[in-house]
Each structure stands twice: as structure tokens, then as C-alpha cells.
Amino acid sequence: MAYAIALDGPAGAGKSTIARRVAENLGILYLDTGAMYRAIGIKAVAQGLSLKDEAAVGTMLESTDLDIRFVAGAQEVWLDGVNVSDAIRTPEASRAASDVSTLPVVRRAMVDLQRKIASRQSLVMDGRDIGTHVLPDARHKFFLTASVEERAHRRLLDLQNRGNQSATLEEVRADIEYRDRQDSERTFAPLRQAEDAVLVDTTDLNIEEVVQTILGLIAAKQNQSEG
């Protein structure tokens, strides 16, 4: 029977990396929901739309083909027939994603797609509102967090590893603080920890420590339910 693991948390908390590793360990898929919002964001920017104009962005969505594919277990994001998996990994795409994600018309469309994907197979899904809104009945829920400084350092390193050598720590930190405000203050499905989610502060933990902590908690809960 298909089951879901929800990982929520603020920008730069390590959700994507952790979710991917947890999925690999469990032999299930990983769905990066943030990539979906990034794709919509970069299209809106390319068309010169105001990212606050819900009517205009909603009209754009009607003619948008967003396809999430899994190739050898890895997620690819295709936008209107073009693979944008790498193009969406920029600070600009990150900020655009944060802006369009505040629009109810965008969130409704993305949530519908995310739920359809989750209904077909077991997976780990990370985002801002997975455990509270997208998959409130997920079997396992975690809320990852870390200090702003640590999140900025991690995001900068990730950008540099992807070939972006022009980004600065100040720029990345400002982007994270901006996204924190956007995510927590939006009226539709704001960022918050689900009541039944386990809080994991990753500030002083490396990737493997976080992965093993989560896997251990999942195993313990499964053993308890089977016992």
C-alpha cells in the first residue's frame, strides 16, 4: 500500500537533500515540490508578468504544461516541453517561486498535481505545507529547521556546486529571509509545523546524521504499529 513521508521546513533547511537521501534508503521516490513552483515562477518572469497578479498568472497556468517525470528514480521538471531541471536552480527562480506560491490559484494547481502523484506510489515529499495541507494524512511527518546563518551557508554551497560562482552569502541570506517572511505570512497554507510532525533542528547536524535520525524515527514508529 502506498504511503507518504512529509518533510516541511523553511528555505535552506536541507529538505531536498535529506528527502532525497531518505527516499533512496527506503527505495521509494522523492518529489521536490519546490521545483514545481520554481518552474511556474520562471515562466511568469519570462513573460513579464507581475508575480502578485493572480489573474494574469492564473491565465498563464491555463496554457502551461508542467510535467514531472521520474527517470531512473530521479525527478525531472519539464515546462512546456522543455527540461528546466537545471534552469530553475538559481536565486532568481527561488524568489520567483516564493512570490507565485503566495497565489491561491497557483497553490491549488500544484497541490492537485502533487496529490495525484502521491496517490500512485510511495514517496517522500518536501515543501512548506506538505504535512499540514497537501498530505495531512501522511504516515510520517517531519519539520526540519536550522538557523538563518547556517541555511544561508548551505544554500550558497549548493549554488556553487551547481556552477553558480557569482552568488554571494549576503544575497543568499537576504533571499532566505525574504522567503521566510513570504512563507509564514501568506494567508493560504502558510508555513507552520503540523501538530503531529517531529521537529528536527539540523543546525549542528550533518546530512548523514539527519538522515539516520529520520530513518530511525520512521523505523521506530513502524515497529510500534506492528508490535
PDB file of C-alpha atoms in Angstrom:
ATOM      1  CA  MET A   1       0.000   0.000   0.000  1.00  0.00           C
ATOM      2  CA  ALA A   2       1.380   3.417  -0.989  1.00  0.00           C
ATOM      3  CA  TYR A   3       2.459   5.684   1.845  1.00  0.00           C
ATOM      4  CA  ALA A   4       3.890   9.176   2.128  1.00  0.00           C
ATOM      5  CA  ILE A   5       6.605  10.841   4.197  1.00  0.00           C
ATOM      6  CA  ALA A   6       6.213  14.612   4.545  1.00  0.00           C
ATOM      7  CA  LEU A   7       9.216  16.876   5.161  1.00  0.00           C
ATOM      8  CA  ASP A   8       8.409  20.534   5.738  1.00  0.00           C
ATOM      9  CA  GLY A   9      10.511  23.487   6.766  1.00  0.00           C
ATOM     10  CA  PRO A  10      11.861  26.894   5.749  1.00  0.00           C
ATOM     11  CA  ALA A  11      14.144  27.650   2.802  1.00  0.00           C
ATOM     12  CA  GLY A  12      17.641  26.218   3.103  1.00  0.00           C
ATOM     13  CA  ALA A  13      16.864  23.802   5.938  1.00  0.00           C
ATOM     14  CA  GLY A  14      18.195  20.915   3.876  1.00  0.00           C
ATOM     15  CA  LYS A  15      14.818  19.426   2.994  1.00  0.00           C
ATOM     16  CA  SER A  16      15.617  18.473  -0.593  1.00  0.00           C
ATOM     17  CA  THR A  17      18.928  16.783   0.190  1.00  0.00           C
ATOM     18  CA  ILE A  18      17.549  14.978   3.217  1.00  0.00           C
ATOM     19  CA  ALA A  19      14.336  13.936   1.465  1.00  0.00           C
ATOM     20  CA  ARG A  20      16.284  12.548  -1.480  1.00  0.00           C
ATOM     21  CA  ARG A  21      18.585  10.512   0.786  1.00  0.00           C
ATOM     22  CA  VAL A  22      15.716   9.192   2.900  1.00  0.00           C
ATOM     23  CA  ALA A  23      13.874   8.126  -0.261  1.00  0.00           C
ATOM     24  CA  GLU A  24      16.987   6.375  -1.581  1.00  0.00           C
ATOM     25  CA  ASN A  25      17.425   4.482   1.690  1.00  0.00           C
ATOM     26  CA  LEU A  26      13.797   3.349   1.669  1.00  0.00           C
ATOM     27  CA  GLY A  27      13.722   2.552  -2.043  1.00  0.00           C
ATOM     28  CA  ILE A  28      10.869   4.944  -2.809  1.00  0.00           C
ATOM     29  CA  LEU A  29      10.521   8.099  -4.922  1.00  0.00           C
ATOM     30  CA  TYR A  30      11.329  11.661  -3.902  1.00  0.00           C
ATOM     31  CA  LEU A  31       9.114  14.525  -5.104  1.00  0.00           C
ATOM     32  CA  ASP A  32      10.642  18.004  -4.904  1.00  0.00           C
ATOM     33  CA  THR A  33       7.559  20.242  -4.773  1.00  0.00           C
ATOM     34  CA  GLY A  34       9.606  23.434  -4.666  1.00  0.00           C
ATOM     35  CA  ALA A  35      10.833  22.691  -8.187  1.00  0.00           C
ATOM     36  CA  MET A  36       7.247  22.898  -9.400  1.00  0.00           C
ATOM     37  CA  TYR A  37       6.785  26.417  -8.038  1.00  0.00           C
ATOM     38  CA  ARG A  38      10.169  27.441  -9.436  1.00  0.00           C
ATOM     39  CA  ALA A  39       9.074  26.348 -12.897  1.00  0.00           C
ATOM     40  CA  ILE A  40       5.873  28.377 -12.727  1.00  0.00           C
ATOM     41  CA  GLY A  41       7.845  31.325 -11.358  1.00  0.00           C
ATOM     42  CA  ILE A  42      10.422  31.421 -14.135  1.00  0.00           C
ATOM     43  CA  LYS A  43       7.711  31.229 -16.802  1.00  0.00           C
ATOM     44  CA  ALA A  44       5.840  34.144 -15.241  1.00  0.00           C
ATOM     45  CA  VAL A  45       9.054  36.180 -15.101  1.00  0.00           C
ATOM     46  CA  ALA A  46       9.916  35.294 -18.701  1.00  0.00           C
ATOM     47  CA  GLN A  47       6.503  36.551 -19.781  1.00  0.00           C
ATOM     48  CA  GLY A  48       6.969  39.794 -17.873  1.00  0.00           C
ATOM     49  CA  LEU A  49       4.049  39.162 -15.538  1.00  0.00           C
ATOM     50  CA  SER A  50       3.672  40.673 -12.110  1.00  0.00           C
ATOM     51  CA  LEU A  51       4.153  37.824  -9.655  1.00  0.00           C
ATOM     52  CA  LYS A  52       1.450  39.378  -7.492  1.00  0.00           C
ATOM     53  CA  ASP A  53      -1.145  39.445 -10.285  1.00  0.00           C
ATOM     54  CA  GLU A  54      -3.187  36.329  -9.588  1.00  0.00           C
ATOM     55  CA  ALA A  55      -5.487  36.802 -12.581  1.00  0.00           C
ATOM     56  CA  ALA A  56      -2.584  37.095 -15.034  1.00  0.00           C
ATOM     57  CA  VAL A  57      -0.664  34.175 -13.556  1.00  0.00           C
ATOM     58  CA  GLY A  58      -3.867  32.116 -13.459  1.00  0.00           C
ATOM     59  CA  THR A  59      -4.423  32.772 -17.157  1.00  0.00           C
ATOM     60  CA  MET A  60      -0.833  31.730 -17.840  1.00  0.00           C
ATOM     61  CA  LEU A  61      -1.394  28.480 -15.939  1.00  0.00           C
ATOM     62  CA  GLU A  62      -4.256  27.558 -18.257  1.00  0.00           C
ATOM     63  CA  SER A  63      -1.805  27.256 -21.141  1.00  0.00           C
ATOM     64  CA  THR A  64       1.062  25.775 -19.125  1.00  0.00           C
ATOM     65  CA  ASP A  65       2.156  22.161 -19.448  1.00  0.00           C
ATOM     66  CA  LEU A  66       4.028  21.173 -16.285  1.00  0.00           C
ATOM     67  CA  ASP A  67       5.186  17.580 -16.351  1.00  0.00           C
ATOM     68  CA  ILE A  68       7.040  15.831 -13.524  1.00  0.00           C
ATOM     69  CA  ARG A  69       8.949  12.803 -14.777  1.00  0.00           C
ATOM     70  CA  PHE A  70      10.983  10.222 -12.908  1.00  0.00           C
ATOM     71  CA  VAL A  71      13.968   8.905 -14.832  1.00  0.00           C
ATOM     72  CA  ALA A  72      15.906   6.130 -13.081  1.00  0.00           C
ATOM     73  CA  GLY A  73      14.335   7.334  -9.844  1.00  0.00           C
ATOM     74  CA  ALA A  74      15.427  10.955 -10.349  1.00  0.00           C
ATOM     75  CA  GLN A  75      12.941  13.779 -10.825  1.00  0.00           C
ATOM     76  CA  GLU A  76      12.918  15.898 -13.964  1.00  0.00           C
ATOM     77  CA  VAL A  77      10.817  19.048 -14.396  1.00  0.00           C
ATOM     78  CA  TRP A  78       9.510  19.693 -17.902  1.00  0.00           C
ATOM     79  CA  LEU A  79       7.883  23.027 -18.656  1.00  0.00           C
ATOM     80  CA  ASP A  80       6.008  23.326 -21.937  1.00  0.00           C
ATOM     81  CA  GLY A  81       8.066  20.529 -23.439  1.00  0.00           C
ATOM     82  CA  VAL A  82      11.451  21.769 -22.192  1.00  0.00           C
ATOM     83  CA  ASN A  83      13.533  20.177 -19.430  1.00  0.00           C
ATOM     84  CA  VAL A  84      14.092  23.042 -16.953  1.00  0.00           C
ATOM     85  CA  SER A  85      15.516  20.930 -14.115  1.00  0.00           C
ATOM     86  CA  ASP A  86      18.776  22.920 -14.115  1.00  0.00           C
ATOM     87  CA  ALA A  87      17.368  26.298 -15.194  1.00  0.00           C
ATOM     88  CA  ILE A  88      15.211  26.544 -12.053  1.00  0.00           C
ATOM     89  CA  ARG A  89      18.204  26.298  -9.689  1.00  0.00           C
ATOM     90  CA  THR A  90      19.013  29.995  -9.359  1.00  0.00           C
ATOM     91  CA  PRO A  91      18.357  32.628  -6.656  1.00  0.00           C
ATOM     92  CA  GLU A  92      16.046  34.402  -9.116  1.00  0.00           C
ATOM     93  CA  ALA A  93      13.980  31.268  -9.624  1.00  0.00           C
ATOM     94  CA  SER A  94      13.914  30.769  -5.861  1.00  0.00           C
ATOM     95  CA  ARG A  95      12.475  34.225  -5.254  1.00  0.00           C
ATOM     96  CA  ALA A  96      10.003  33.883  -8.112  1.00  0.00           C
ATOM     97  CA  ALA A  97       8.822  30.606  -6.618  1.00  0.00           C
ATOM     98  CA  SER A  98       8.270  32.260  -3.245  1.00  0.00           C
ATOM     99  CA  ASP A  99       6.217  35.030  -4.873  1.00  0.00           C
ATOM    100  CA  VAL A 100       3.951  32.880  -7.044  1.00  0.00           C
ATOM    101  CA  SER A 101       3.462  30.363  -4.223  1.00  0.00           C
ATOM    102  CA  THR A 102       1.503  33.029  -2.310  1.00  0.00           C
ATOM    103  CA  LEU A 103      -1.169  32.980  -5.037  1.00  0.00           C
ATOM    104  CA  PRO A 104      -4.072  30.620  -4.205  1.00  0.00           C
ATOM    105  CA  VAL A 105      -4.608  29.783  -7.890  1.00  0.00           C
ATOM    106  CA  VAL A 106      -1.027  28.524  -8.149  1.00  0.00           C
ATOM    107  CA  ARG A 107      -1.081  26.577  -4.907  1.00  0.00           C
ATOM    108  CA  ARG A 108      -4.356  24.882  -5.777  1.00  0.00           C
ATOM    109  CA  ALA A 109      -2.993  23.736  -9.138  1.00  0.00           C
ATOM    110  CA  MET A 110       0.281  22.485  -7.651  1.00  0.00           C
ATOM    111  CA  VAL A 111      -1.413  20.742  -4.720  1.00  0.00           C
ATOM    112  CA  ASP A 112      -3.755  18.916  -7.094  1.00  0.00           C
ATOM    113  CA  LEU A 113      -0.786  17.689  -9.119  1.00  0.00           C
ATOM    114  CA  GLN A 114       1.176  16.715  -6.010  1.00  0.00           C
ATOM    115  CA  ARG A 115      -1.726  14.705  -4.614  1.00  0.00           C
ATOM    116  CA  LYS A 116      -2.192  12.878  -7.926  1.00  0.00           C
ATOM    117  CA  ILE A 117       1.464  11.873  -7.956  1.00  0.00           C
ATOM    118  CA  ALA A 118       1.318  10.750  -4.306  1.00  0.00           C
ATOM    119  CA  SER A 119      -1.765   8.619  -4.949  1.00  0.00           C
ATOM    120  CA  ARG A 120       0.159   6.444  -7.405  1.00  0.00           C
ATOM    121  CA  GLN A 121       3.230   5.425  -5.385  1.00  0.00           C
ATOM    122  CA  SER A 122       5.021   5.629  -2.057  1.00  0.00           C
ATOM    123  CA  LEU A 123       7.221   8.697  -1.835  1.00  0.00           C
ATOM    124  CA  VAL A 124       8.960  11.329   0.228  1.00  0.00           C
ATOM    125  CA  MET A 125       7.619  14.817  -0.447  1.00  0.00           C
ATOM    126  CA  ASP A 126       9.191  18.016   0.815  1.00  0.00           C
ATOM    127  CA  GLY A 127       7.879  21.565   0.844  1.00  0.00           C
ATOM    128  CA  ARG A 128       6.284  24.172   3.073  1.00  0.00           C
ATOM    129  CA  ASP A 129       2.794  22.769   3.640  1.00  0.00           C
ATOM    130  CA  ILE A 130       3.005  19.055   2.864  1.00  0.00           C
ATOM    131  CA  GLY A 131       2.108  17.769   6.326  1.00  0.00           C
ATOM    132  CA  THR A 132      -0.442  20.493   7.042  1.00  0.00           C
ATOM    133  CA  HIS A 133      -2.221  20.872   3.711  1.00  0.00           C
ATOM    134  CA  VAL A 134      -1.057  18.734   0.794  1.00  0.00           C
ATOM    135  CA  LEU A 135      -0.883  15.359   2.565  1.00  0.00           C
ATOM    136  CA  PRO A 136      -2.386  15.861   6.039  1.00  0.00           C
ATOM    137  CA  ASP A 137      -2.772  12.069   6.381  1.00  0.00           C
ATOM    138  CA  ALA A 138       0.879  11.289   5.551  1.00  0.00           C
ATOM    139  CA  ARG A 139       2.135   8.318   7.574  1.00  0.00           C
ATOM    140  CA  HIS A 140       5.284  10.132   8.714  1.00  0.00           C
ATOM    141  CA  LYS A 141       5.775  13.881   9.158  1.00  0.00           C
ATOM    142  CA  PHE A 142       8.904  15.868   9.958  1.00  0.00           C
ATOM    143  CA  PHE A 143       9.612  19.574  10.258  1.00  0.00           C
ATOM    144  CA  LEU A 144      13.232  20.479   9.522  1.00  0.00           C
ATOM    145  CA  THR A 145      14.747  23.769  10.607  1.00  0.00           C
ATOM    146  CA  ALA A 146      18.136  25.444  11.134  1.00  0.00           C
ATOM    147  CA  SER A 147      19.490  28.908  11.910  1.00  0.00           C
ATOM    148  CA  VAL A 148      19.305  31.536   9.147  1.00  0.00           C
ATOM    149  CA  GLU A 149      23.102  31.738   9.036  1.00  0.00           C
ATOM    150  CA  GLU A 150      23.507  28.001   8.625  1.00  0.00           C
ATOM    151  CA  ARG A 151      20.801  27.852   5.968  1.00  0.00           C
ATOM    152  CA  ALA A 152      22.467  30.655   4.005  1.00  0.00           C
ATOM    153  CA  HIS A 153      25.845  28.883   4.074  1.00  0.00           C
ATOM    154  CA  ARG A 154      24.267  25.643   2.884  1.00  0.00           C
ATOM    155  CA  ARG A 155      22.358  27.300   0.060  1.00  0.00           C
ATOM    156  CA  LEU A 156      25.461  29.175  -1.114  1.00  0.00           C
ATOM    157  CA  LEU A 157      27.481  25.956  -1.186  1.00  0.00           C
ATOM    158  CA  ASP A 158      24.729  24.223  -3.142  1.00  0.00           C
ATOM    159  CA  LEU A 159      24.664  27.045  -5.705  1.00  0.00           C
ATOM    160  CA  GLN A 160      28.446  26.934  -6.065  1.00  0.00           C
ATOM    161  CA  ASN A 161      28.368  23.173  -6.537  1.00  0.00           C
ATOM    162  CA  ARG A 162      25.851  23.714  -9.342  1.00  0.00           C
ATOM    163  CA  GLY A 163      28.248  26.086 -11.080  1.00  0.00           C
ATOM    164  CA  ASN A 164      26.895  29.420  -9.830  1.00  0.00           C
ATOM    165  CA  GLN A 165      30.033  31.230  -8.654  1.00  0.00           C
ATOM    166  CA  SER A 166      28.520  34.728  -8.729  1.00  0.00           C
ATOM    167  CA  ALA A 167      26.135  34.328  -5.798  1.00  0.00           C
ATOM    168  CA  THR A 168      27.215  35.930  -2.512  1.00  0.00           C
ATOM    169  CA  LEU A 169      26.429  34.982   1.080  1.00  0.00           C
ATOM    170  CA  GLU A 170      24.671  38.322   1.604  1.00  0.00           C
ATOM    171  CA  GLU A 171      22.491  37.770  -1.451  1.00  0.00           C
ATOM    172  CA  VAL A 172      21.563  34.247  -0.402  1.00  0.00           C
ATOM    173  CA  ARG A 173      20.841  35.268   3.191  1.00  0.00           C
ATOM    174  CA  ALA A 174      18.606  38.114   2.020  1.00  0.00           C
ATOM    175  CA  ASP A 175      16.749  35.696  -0.251  1.00  0.00           C
ATOM    176  CA  ILE A 176      16.197  33.242   2.601  1.00  0.00           C
ATOM    177  CA  GLU A 177      14.935  35.958   4.949  1.00  0.00           C
ATOM    178  CA  TYR A 178      12.605  37.208   2.208  1.00  0.00           C
ATOM    179  CA  ARG A 179      11.256  33.710   1.610  1.00  0.00           C
ATOM    180  CA  ASP A 180      10.796  33.126   5.341  1.00  0.00           C
ATOM    181  CA  ARG A 181       8.553  36.192   5.514  1.00  0.00           C
ATOM    182  CA  GLN A 182       6.627  35.220   2.392  1.00  0.00           C
ATOM    183  CA  ASP A 183       6.126  31.640   3.530  1.00  0.00           C
ATOM    184  CA  SER A 184       4.991  32.439   7.075  1.00  0.00           C
ATOM    185  CA  GLU A 185       2.798  35.455   6.278  1.00  0.00           C
ATOM    186  CA  ARG A 186       0.807  34.200   3.291  1.00  0.00           C
ATOM    187  CA  THR A 187      -2.862  33.635   4.002  1.00  0.00           C
ATOM    188  CA  PHE A 188      -3.222  30.407   2.020  1.00  0.00           C
ATOM    189  CA  ALA A 189      -1.482  27.399   3.652  1.00  0.00           C
ATOM    190  CA  PRO A 190       1.319  29.318   5.416  1.00  0.00           C
ATOM    191  CA  LEU A 191       4.485  27.611   6.626  1.00  0.00           C
ATOM    192  CA  ARG A 192       3.921  26.031  10.028  1.00  0.00           C
ATOM    193  CA  GLN A 193       4.749  22.796  11.783  1.00  0.00           C
ATOM    194  CA  ALA A 194       1.990  20.195  11.737  1.00  0.00           C
ATOM    195  CA  GLU A 195       0.827  19.224  15.210  1.00  0.00           C
ATOM    196  CA  ASP A 196       1.839  15.609  14.614  1.00  0.00           C
ATOM    197  CA  ALA A 197       5.175  16.373  12.929  1.00  0.00           C
ATOM    198  CA  VAL A 198       8.514  15.664  14.597  1.00  0.00           C
ATOM    199  CA  LEU A 199      10.753  18.755  14.858  1.00  0.00           C
ATOM    200  CA  VAL A 200      14.358  18.171  13.734  1.00  0.00           C
ATOM    201  CA  ASP A 201      16.829  21.055  14.190  1.00  0.00           C
ATOM    202  CA  THR A 202      19.615  20.397  11.702  1.00  0.00           C
ATOM    203  CA  THR A 203      21.834  23.384  12.593  1.00  0.00           C
ATOM    204  CA  ASP A 204      24.552  21.290  14.235  1.00  0.00           C
ATOM    205  CA  LEU A 205      23.953  18.051  12.341  1.00  0.00           C
ATOM    206  CA  ASN A 206      25.479  16.866   9.089  1.00  0.00           C
ATOM    207  CA  ILE A 207      23.406  15.312   6.317  1.00  0.00           C
ATOM    208  CA  GLU A 208      24.037  11.714   7.333  1.00  0.00           C
ATOM    209  CA  GLU A 209      23.136  12.422  10.954  1.00  0.00           C
ATOM    210  CA  VAL A 210      19.812  13.939   9.942  1.00  0.00           C
ATOM    211  CA  VAL A 211      19.057  11.096   7.534  1.00  0.00           C
ATOM    212  CA  GLN A 212      19.793   8.463  10.162  1.00  0.00           C
ATOM    213  CA  THR A 213      17.719  10.338  12.753  1.00  0.00           C
ATOM    214  CA  ILE A 214      14.709  10.373  10.445  1.00  0.00           C
ATOM    215  CA  LEU A 215      15.143   6.762   9.337  1.00  0.00           C
ATOM    216  CA  GLY A 216      15.402   5.735  12.977  1.00  0.00           C
ATOM    217  CA  LEU A 217      12.190   7.561  13.872  1.00  0.00           C
ATOM    218  CA  ILE A 218      10.380   6.002  10.909  1.00  0.00           C
ATOM    219  CA  ALA A 219      11.560   2.508  11.861  1.00  0.00           C
ATOM    220  CA  ALA A 220      10.583   3.021  15.492  1.00  0.00           C
ATOM    221  CA  LYS A 221       7.072   4.153  14.538  1.00  0.00           C
ATOM    222  CA  GLN A 222       6.630   1.228  12.145  1.00  0.00           C
ATOM    223  CA  ASN A 223       7.823  -1.261  14.780  1.00  0.00           C
ATOM    224  CA  GLN A 224       5.461   0.275  17.297  1.00  0.00           C
ATOM    225  CA  SER A 225       2.478  -0.003  14.943  1.00  0.00           C
ATOM    226  CA  GLU A 226       3.351  -3.605  14.115  1.00  0.00           C
ATOM    227  CA  GLY A 227       4.004  -4.595  17.707  1.00  0.00           C
TER     228      GLY A 227
END
